[in-house]
XYZ file of N, CA and C in Angstrom:
519
model
N 0.828 -1.197 0.000
C 0.000 0.000 0.000
C 0.874 1.265 0.000
N 1.985 1.194 0.727
C 2.885 2.342 0.794
C 3.477 2.647 -0.575
N 3.779 1.594 -1.361
C 4.346 1.814 -2.689
C 3.328 2.484 -3.621
N 2.055 2.145 -3.479
C 1.003 2.799 -4.260
C 0.904 4.269 -3.883
N 0.991 4.545 -2.596
C 0.946 5.930 -2.120
C 2.129 6.722 -2.681
N 3.307 6.148 -2.662
C 4.490 6.816 -3.208
C 4.358 7.054 -4.712
N 3.778 6.087 -5.429
C 3.561 6.237 -6.870
C 2.594 7.391 -7.147
N 1.494 7.439 -6.413
C 0.510 8.523 -6.590
C 1.165 9.881 -6.307
N 1.941 9.956 -5.242
C 2.625 11.212 -4.901
C 3.597 11.619 -5.996
N 4.323 10.650 -6.533
C 5.283 10.937 -7.610
C 4.556 11.449 -8.857
N 3.422 10.825 -9.186
C 2.638 11.260 -10.355
C 2.116 12.684 -10.139
N 1.591 12.937 -8.949
C 1.054 14.272 -8.666
C 2.163 15.319 -8.727
N 3.309 15.033 -8.119
C 4.415 15.995 -8.157
C 4.950 16.193 -9.571
N 4.980 15.121 -10.355
C 5.462 15.231 -11.732
C 4.483 15.985 -12.628
N 3.215 15.982 -12.255
C 2.206 16.643 -13.096
C 2.427 18.144 -13.203
N 3.219 18.707 -12.304
C 3.484 20.154 -12.390
C 4.181 20.517 -13.703
N 4.866 19.546 -14.304
C 5.561 19.813 -15.568
C 4.580 20.029 -16.720
N 3.337 19.637 -16.542
C 2.314 19.915 -17.553
C 2.119 21.428 -17.690
N 2.355 22.157 -16.602
C 2.234 23.617 -16.643
C 3.166 24.248 -17.671
N 4.260 23.586 -17.983
C 5.210 24.123 -18.962
C 4.504 24.378 -20.298
N 3.577 23.509 -20.680
C 2.829 23.716 -21.932
C 2.071 25.041 -21.897
N 1.510 25.372 -20.740
C 0.784 26.639 -20.603
C 1.741 27.829 -20.707
N 2.902 27.715 -20.054
C 3.863 28.819 -20.089
C 4.442 29.003 -21.481
N 4.688 27.904 -22.198
C 5.151 28.026 -23.580
C 4.058 28.626 -24.462
N 2.799 28.280 -24.179
C 1.686 28.902 -24.900
C 1.634 30.401 -24.643
N 1.928 30.798 -23.404
C 1.973 32.233 -23.096
C 3.129 32.926 -23.812
N 4.246 32.218 -23.984
C 5.369 32.780 -24.750
C 4.921 33.040 -26.185
N 4.235 32.059 -26.773
C 3.737 32.223 -28.147
C 2.710 33.354 -28.215
N 1.825 33.420 -27.221
C 0.822 34.496 -27.188
C 1.498 35.856 -27.072
N 2.574 35.916 -26.289
C 3.319 37.174 -26.150
C 3.933 37.580 -27.485
N 4.425 36.598 -28.228
C 4.964 36.886 -29.562
C 3.892 37.424 -30.495
N 2.719 36.809 -30.475
C 1.603 37.279 -31.310
C 1.190 38.692 -30.886
N 1.166 38.908 -29.573
C 0.785 40.226 -29.053
C 1.819 41.285 -29.429
N 3.094 40.886 -29.498
C 4.146 41.811 -29.923
C 3.946 42.229 -31.379
N 3.533 41.279 -32.212
C 3.243 41.612 -33.612
C 2.070 42.595 -33.673
N 1.036 42.336 -32.870
C -0.115 43.232 -32.804
C 0.303 44.627 -32.335
N 1.184 44.665 -31.341
C 1.698 45.950 -30.835
C 2.451 46.692 -31.940
N 3.295 45.953 -32.670
C 4.043 46.568 -33.774
C 3.116 47.151 -34.820
N 2.040 46.439 -35.142
C 1.058 46.929 -36.105
C 0.404 48.221 -35.602
N 0.002 48.220 -34.329
C -0.608 49.427 -33.752
C 0.372 50.594 -33.782
N 1.635 50.318 -33.443
C 2.646 51.374 -33.439
C 2.846 51.951 -34.839
N 2.936 51.074 -35.845
C 3.113 51.556 -37.223
C 1.925 52.397 -37.676
N 0.739 51.979 -37.279
C -0.469 52.731 -37.617
C -0.426 54.134 -36.993
N 0.034 54.203 -35.748
C 0.150 55.496 -35.066
C 1.227 56.341 -35.741
N 2.362 55.717 -36.053
C 3.463 56.449 -36.682
C 3.044 57.016 -38.037
N 2.242 56.273 -38.780
C 1.780 56.753 -40.081
C 0.833 57.944 -39.948
N 0.131 58.021 -38.829
C -0.863 59.079 -38.646
C -0.420 60.158 -37.660
N 0.859 60.206 -37.358
C 1.347 61.126 -36.329
C 1.006 62.585 -36.661
N 0.991 62.948 -37.919
C 0.686 64.338 -38.293
C -0.784 64.549 -38.610
N -1.560 63.474 -38.554
C -2.985 63.536 -38.854
C -3.813 63.580 -37.571
N -3.367 62.830 -36.565
C -4.126 62.726 -35.318
C -4.215 64.057 -34.589
N -5.395 64.311 -34.055
C -5.578 65.432 -33.124
C -4.943 65.036 -31.789
N -4.823 66.003 -30.882
C -4.200 65.717 -29.590
C -4.894 64.580 -28.844
N -6.236 64.627 -28.769
C -6.944 63.588 -28.011
C -6.801 62.226 -28.684
N -6.725 62.187 -30.018
C -6.532 60.917 -30.720
C -5.141 60.346 -30.441
N -4.146 61.222 -30.363
C -2.788 60.776 -30.049
C -2.711 60.268 -28.612
N -3.405 60.951 -27.703
C -3.440 60.491 -26.312
C -4.077 59.111 -26.237
N -5.186 58.920 -26.933
C -5.838 57.606 -26.953
C -4.923 56.536 -27.540
N -4.201 56.886 -28.592
C -3.287 55.932 -29.221
C -2.151 55.564 -28.263
N -1.614 56.552 -27.569
C -0.543 56.283 -26.602
C -1.062 55.433 -25.444
N -2.284 55.709 -24.993
C -2.876 54.901 -23.925
C -3.045 53.448 -24.368
N -3.388 53.254 -25.634
C -3.518 51.886 -26.154
C -2.163 51.170 -26.129
N -1.078 51.885 -26.454
C 0.253 51.281 -26.411
C 0.673 50.978 -24.968
N 0.361 51.899 -24.058
C 0.669 51.668 -22.636
C -0.108 50.459 -22.133
N -1.363 50.387 -22.510
C -2.208 49.257 -22.130
C -1.601 47.945 -22.619
N -1.149 47.937 -23.859
C -0.534 46.732 -24.426
C 0.744 46.371 -23.670
N 1.537 47.367 -23.307
C 2.774 47.101 -22.561
C 2.462 46.513 -21.186
N 1.417 47.007 -20.540
C 1.031 46.466 -19.233
C 0.553 45.023 -19.351
N -0.217 44.733 -20.372
C -0.691 43.357 -20.578
C 0.500 42.435 -20.852
N 1.437 42.881 -21.676
C 2.623 42.069 -21.968
C 3.443 41.839 -20.699
N 3.588 42.863 -19.881
C 4.318 42.721 -18.620
C 3.624 41.738 -17.699
N 2.317 41.781 -17.676
C 1.542 40.849 -16.864
C 1.783 39.410 -17.317
N 1.817 39.195 -18.614
C 2.071 37.856 -19.151
C 3.454 37.369 -18.726
N 4.458 38.233 -18.840
C 5.822 37.858 -18.453
C 5.891 37.543 -16.961
N 5.252 38.384 -16.161
C 5.261 38.177 -14.715
C 4.628 36.834 -14.353
N 3.512 36.516 -14.960
C 2.831 35.247 -14.678
C 3.690 34.072 -15.145
N 4.304 34.191 -16.325
C 5.140 33.095 -16.829
C 6.322 32.824 -15.903
N 7.067 33.865 -15.596
C 8.289 33.673 -14.816
C 7.982 33.233 -13.392
N 7.096 33.953 -12.737
C 6.834 33.607 -11.336
C 6.061 32.291 -11.225
N 5.170 32.014 -12.173
C 4.447 30.751 -12.157
C 5.393 29.575 -12.336
N 6.305 29.694 -13.275
C 7.282 28.626 -13.493
C 8.146 28.445 -12.245
N 8.637 29.553 -11.719
C 9.516 29.511 -10.543
C 8.794 28.949 -9.318
N 7.535 29.322 -9.135
C 6.792 28.880 -7.950
C 6.254 27.460 -8.059
N 5.849 27.048 -9.252
C 5.111 25.795 -9.362
C 5.822 24.685 -10.114
N 6.829 25.022 -10.924
C 7.475 23.993 -11.727
C 8.902 23.745 -11.241
N 9.767 24.732 -11.409
C 11.168 24.533 -11.066
C 11.838 25.890 -10.884
N 12.855 25.926 -10.073
C 13.634 27.148 -9.884
C 14.490 27.389 -11.118
N 14.758 28.662 -11.409
C 15.675 29.003 -12.489
C 17.088 28.819 -11.952
N 17.782 27.802 -12.445
C 19.114 27.499 -11.930
C 20.152 28.510 -12.397
N 20.218 28.721 -13.685
C 21.276 29.550 -14.263
C 20.932 31.038 -14.285
N 19.668 31.381 -14.151
C 19.238 32.752 -14.417
C 18.784 33.490 -13.167
N 19.271 33.110 -11.983
C 18.800 33.768 -10.763
C 18.997 35.275 -10.783
N 20.141 35.736 -11.297
C 20.347 37.183 -11.357
C 19.503 37.812 -12.463
N 19.109 37.039 -13.466
C 18.288 37.576 -14.551
C 16.827 37.757 -14.146
N 16.336 36.998 -13.188
C 14.955 37.140 -12.741
C 14.865 37.814 -11.376
N 15.986 38.296 -10.877
C 15.983 38.928 -9.561
C 15.155 40.213 -9.546
N 14.908 40.795 -10.712
C 14.090 42.006 -10.783
C 12.673 41.751 -10.293
N 12.228 40.510 -10.333
C 10.890 40.177 -9.840
C 10.850 40.073 -8.320
N 12.010 39.907 -7.705
C 12.023 39.647 -6.277
C 11.505 38.241 -6.050
N 11.307 37.893 -4.818
C 10.753 36.587 -4.513
C 9.239 36.707 -4.505
N 8.619 36.112 -5.478
C 7.166 36.164 -5.595
C 6.579 34.836 -5.147
N 5.909 34.859 -4.017
C 5.149 33.682 -3.641
C 3.758 33.821 -4.260
N 2.929 32.848 -4.053
C 1.599 32.867 -4.677
C 0.789 34.081 -4.229
N 0.900 34.469 -2.950
C 0.141 35.616 -2.446
C 0.578 36.929 -3.063
N 1.898 37.167 -3.108
C 2.364 38.430 -3.687
C 2.147 38.452 -5.197
N 2.177 37.286 -5.843
C 1.869 37.227 -7.271
C 0.425 37.657 -7.510
N -0.497 37.172 -6.677
C -1.904 37.568 -6.813
C -2.051 39.078 -6.684
N -1.334 39.672 -5.745
C -1.427 41.122 -5.550
C -0.869 41.859 -6.758
N 0.266 41.398 -7.286
C 0.843 42.049 -8.466
C -0.076 41.902 -9.679
N -0.668 40.732 -9.842
C -1.605 40.523 -10.952
C -2.828 41.428 -10.782
N -3.367 41.482 -9.557
C -4.529 42.341 -9.300
C -4.182 43.808 -9.547
N -2.999 44.228 -9.134
C -2.572 45.614 -9.359
C -2.440 45.903 -10.845
N -1.901 44.942 -11.590
C -1.788 45.120 -13.038
C -3.157 45.208 -13.692
N -4.081 44.378 -13.237
C -5.438 44.419 -13.787
C -6.090 45.764 -13.496
N -5.878 46.288 -12.292
C -6.427 47.610 -11.955
C -5.812 48.678 -12.859
N -4.499 48.598 -13.095
C -3.850 49.576 -13.970
C -4.386 49.490 -15.394
N -4.546 48.271 -15.897
C -5.082 48.077 -17.251
C -6.518 48.585 -17.319
N -7.302 48.272 -16.303
C -8.691 48.737 -16.254
C -8.757 50.260 -16.186
N -7.837 50.861 -15.436
C -7.801 52.327 -15.323
C -7.531 52.974 -16.669
N -6.583 52.423 -17.394
C -6.258 52.976 -18.711
C -7.439 52.807 -19.658
N -8.064 51.631 -19.623
C -9.228 51.403 -20.485
C -10.353 52.364 -20.134
N -10.586 52.570 -18.842
C -11.646 53.474 -18.407
C -11.335 54.913 -18.821
N -10.063 55.294 -18.731
C -9.664 56.634 -19.184
C -9.917 56.790 -20.680
N -9.593 55.753 -21.460
C -9.866 55.788 -22.889
C -11.366 55.960 -23.154
N -12.168 55.242 -22.394
C -13.617 55.336 -22.555
C -14.097 56.736 -22.222
N -13.614 57.284 -21.110
C -14.063 58.623 -20.713
C -13.588 59.701 -21.682
N -12.453 59.485 -22.329
C -12.011 60.453 -23.341
C -12.894 60.390 -24.587
N -13.603 59.279 -24.752
C -14.563 59.111 -25.852
C -15.976 58.960 -25.310
N -16.275 59.611 -24.213
C -17.546 59.413 -23.509
C -18.759 59.646 -24.400
N -18.637 60.528 -25.374
C -19.781 60.818 -26.244
C -20.168 59.620 -27.111
N -19.291 58.606 -27.212
C -19.593 57.416 -28.007
C -20.247 56.307 -27.182
N -20.439 56.553 -25.883
C -20.980 55.533 -24.998
C -22.261 56.029 -24.331
N -23.134 55.100 -24.024
C -24.344 55.462 -23.288
C -23.997 55.642 -21.811
N -24.858 56.356 -21.110
C -24.640 56.553 -19.675
C -24.626 55.205 -18.942
N -25.469 54.309 -19.377
C -25.530 52.992 -18.756
C -24.206 52.248 -18.923
N -23.651 52.277 -20.118
C -22.369 51.606 -20.385
C -21.266 52.235 -19.548
N -21.229 53.558 -19.463
C -20.227 54.241 -18.640
C -20.357 53.834 -17.177
N -21.598 53.752 -16.699
C -21.830 53.369 -15.315
C -21.309 51.952 -15.054
N -21.638 51.010 -15.951
C -21.217 49.629 -15.747
C -19.701 49.477 -15.844
N -19.079 50.176 -16.756
C -17.619 50.119 -16.853
C -16.967 50.661 -15.582
N -17.545 51.713 -15.029
C -17.024 52.280 -13.777
C -17.231 51.307 -12.621
N -18.397 50.694 -12.551
C -18.675 49.719 -11.487
C -17.714 48.531 -11.583
N -17.466 48.057 -12.785
C -16.537 46.942 -12.972
C -15.135 47.347 -12.530
N -14.725 48.555 -12.886
C -13.404 49.038 -12.464
C -13.321 49.118 -10.939
N -14.358 49.638 -10.321
C -14.375 49.736 -8.851
C -14.298 48.335 -8.238
N -14.960 47.365 -8.859
C -14.878 45.983 -8.367
C -13.438 45.466 -8.434
N -12.717 45.793 -9.515
C -11.305 45.404 -9.621
C -10.483 46.058 -8.514
N -10.722 47.338 -8.281
C -9.984 48.067 -7.249
C -10.252 47.458 -5.868
N -11.522 47.230 -5.554
C -11.880 46.651 -4.255
C -11.257 45.264 -4.105
N -11.282 44.462 -5.162
C -10.675 43.124 -5.113
C -9.181 43.209 -4.834
N -8.496 44.133 -5.498
C -7.053 44.283 -5.286
C -6.754 44.727 -3.857
N -7.558 45.664 -3.347
C -7.365 46.128 -1.966
C -7.611 44.978 -0.991
N -8.646 44.205 -1.229
C -8.948 43.077 -0.340
C -7.824 42.027 -0.384
N -7.302 41.745 -1.573
C -6.183 40.803 -1.676
C -4.975 41.316 -0.900
N -4.704 42.616 -1.030
C -3.601 43.219 -0.282
C -3.815 43.115 1.215
N -5.024 43.389 1.654
C -5.358 43.313 3.081
C -5.204 41.876 3.590
N -5.705 40.912 2.821
C -5.574 39.513 3.220
C -4.113 39.081 3.285
N -3.304 39.556 2.350
C -1.883 39.221 2.359
C -1.193 39.790 3.601
N -1.544 41.023 3.967
C -0.988 41.633 5.180
C -1.409 40.825 6.406
N -2.684 40.431 6.446
C -3.164 39.617 7.570
C -2.411 38.285 7.646
N -2.245 37.636 6.500
C -1.564 36.336 6.479
C -0.099 36.482 6.891
N 0.557 37.541 6.419
C 1.949 37.760 6.803
C 2.063 38.059 8.286
N 1.078 38.775 8.847
C 1.068 39.055 10.273
C 0.938 37.772 11.077
N 0.044 36.878 10.646
C -0.131 35.595 11.329
C 1.125 34.737 11.186
N 1.727 34.789 9.996
C 2.927 33.999 9.748
C 4.073 34.474 10.644
N 4.241 35.801 10.752
C 5.292 36.356 11.615
C 5.035 36.033 13.076
N 3.756 36.080 13.468
C 3.417 35.775 14.856
C 3.707 34.306 15.167
N 3.380 33.395 14.233
C 3.639 31.976 14.474
C 5.141 31.684 14.436
N 5.890 32.420 13.598
C 7.344 32.269 13.575
C 7.957 32.759 14.878
N 7.409 33.841 15.434
C 7.909 34.381 16.703
C 7.621 33.412 17.849
N 6.488 32.716 17.764
C 6.134 31.740 18.804
C 7.113 30.559 18.813
N 7.667 30.239 17.639
C 8.590 29.107 17.530
C 9.944 29.405 18.170
N 10.266 30.687 18.298
C 11.591 31.075 18.817
C 11.670 30.979 20.287
């Protein structure tokens, strides 16, 4: 019976390598998104003397939005691989810019990125408010507020968990 238990544990632990397929898919998606970004940039560059100020601001916000989404993808790939699959053996100094991301701090960084992306999208909408109904503006604002509240709650929970963790570590001493 013990050998069956060890086999099941080995299979479960080995299954984390299936995540590599997801991370490689995200690498490919990032490449596709980079092509999309390049297309948007070329379109903006071609119209640089045609766009009005507000159109240029909207175009720049779209590029910033794309950069934030790409950064989010990279953050999830690197920290997800490091946390759930395997440590980066050779590249520790190359990924040190992320710091040590555990699952809790990763959730907070992802939530913060989502709030930033939502903020930029909402700003784009408000700069084109005349193209949206009041109802649509209201719902977009409510959704953004929900993202903000979720991020704040995740941050609060992380602080609470770290406080409990420090207290239990202090009890061990």
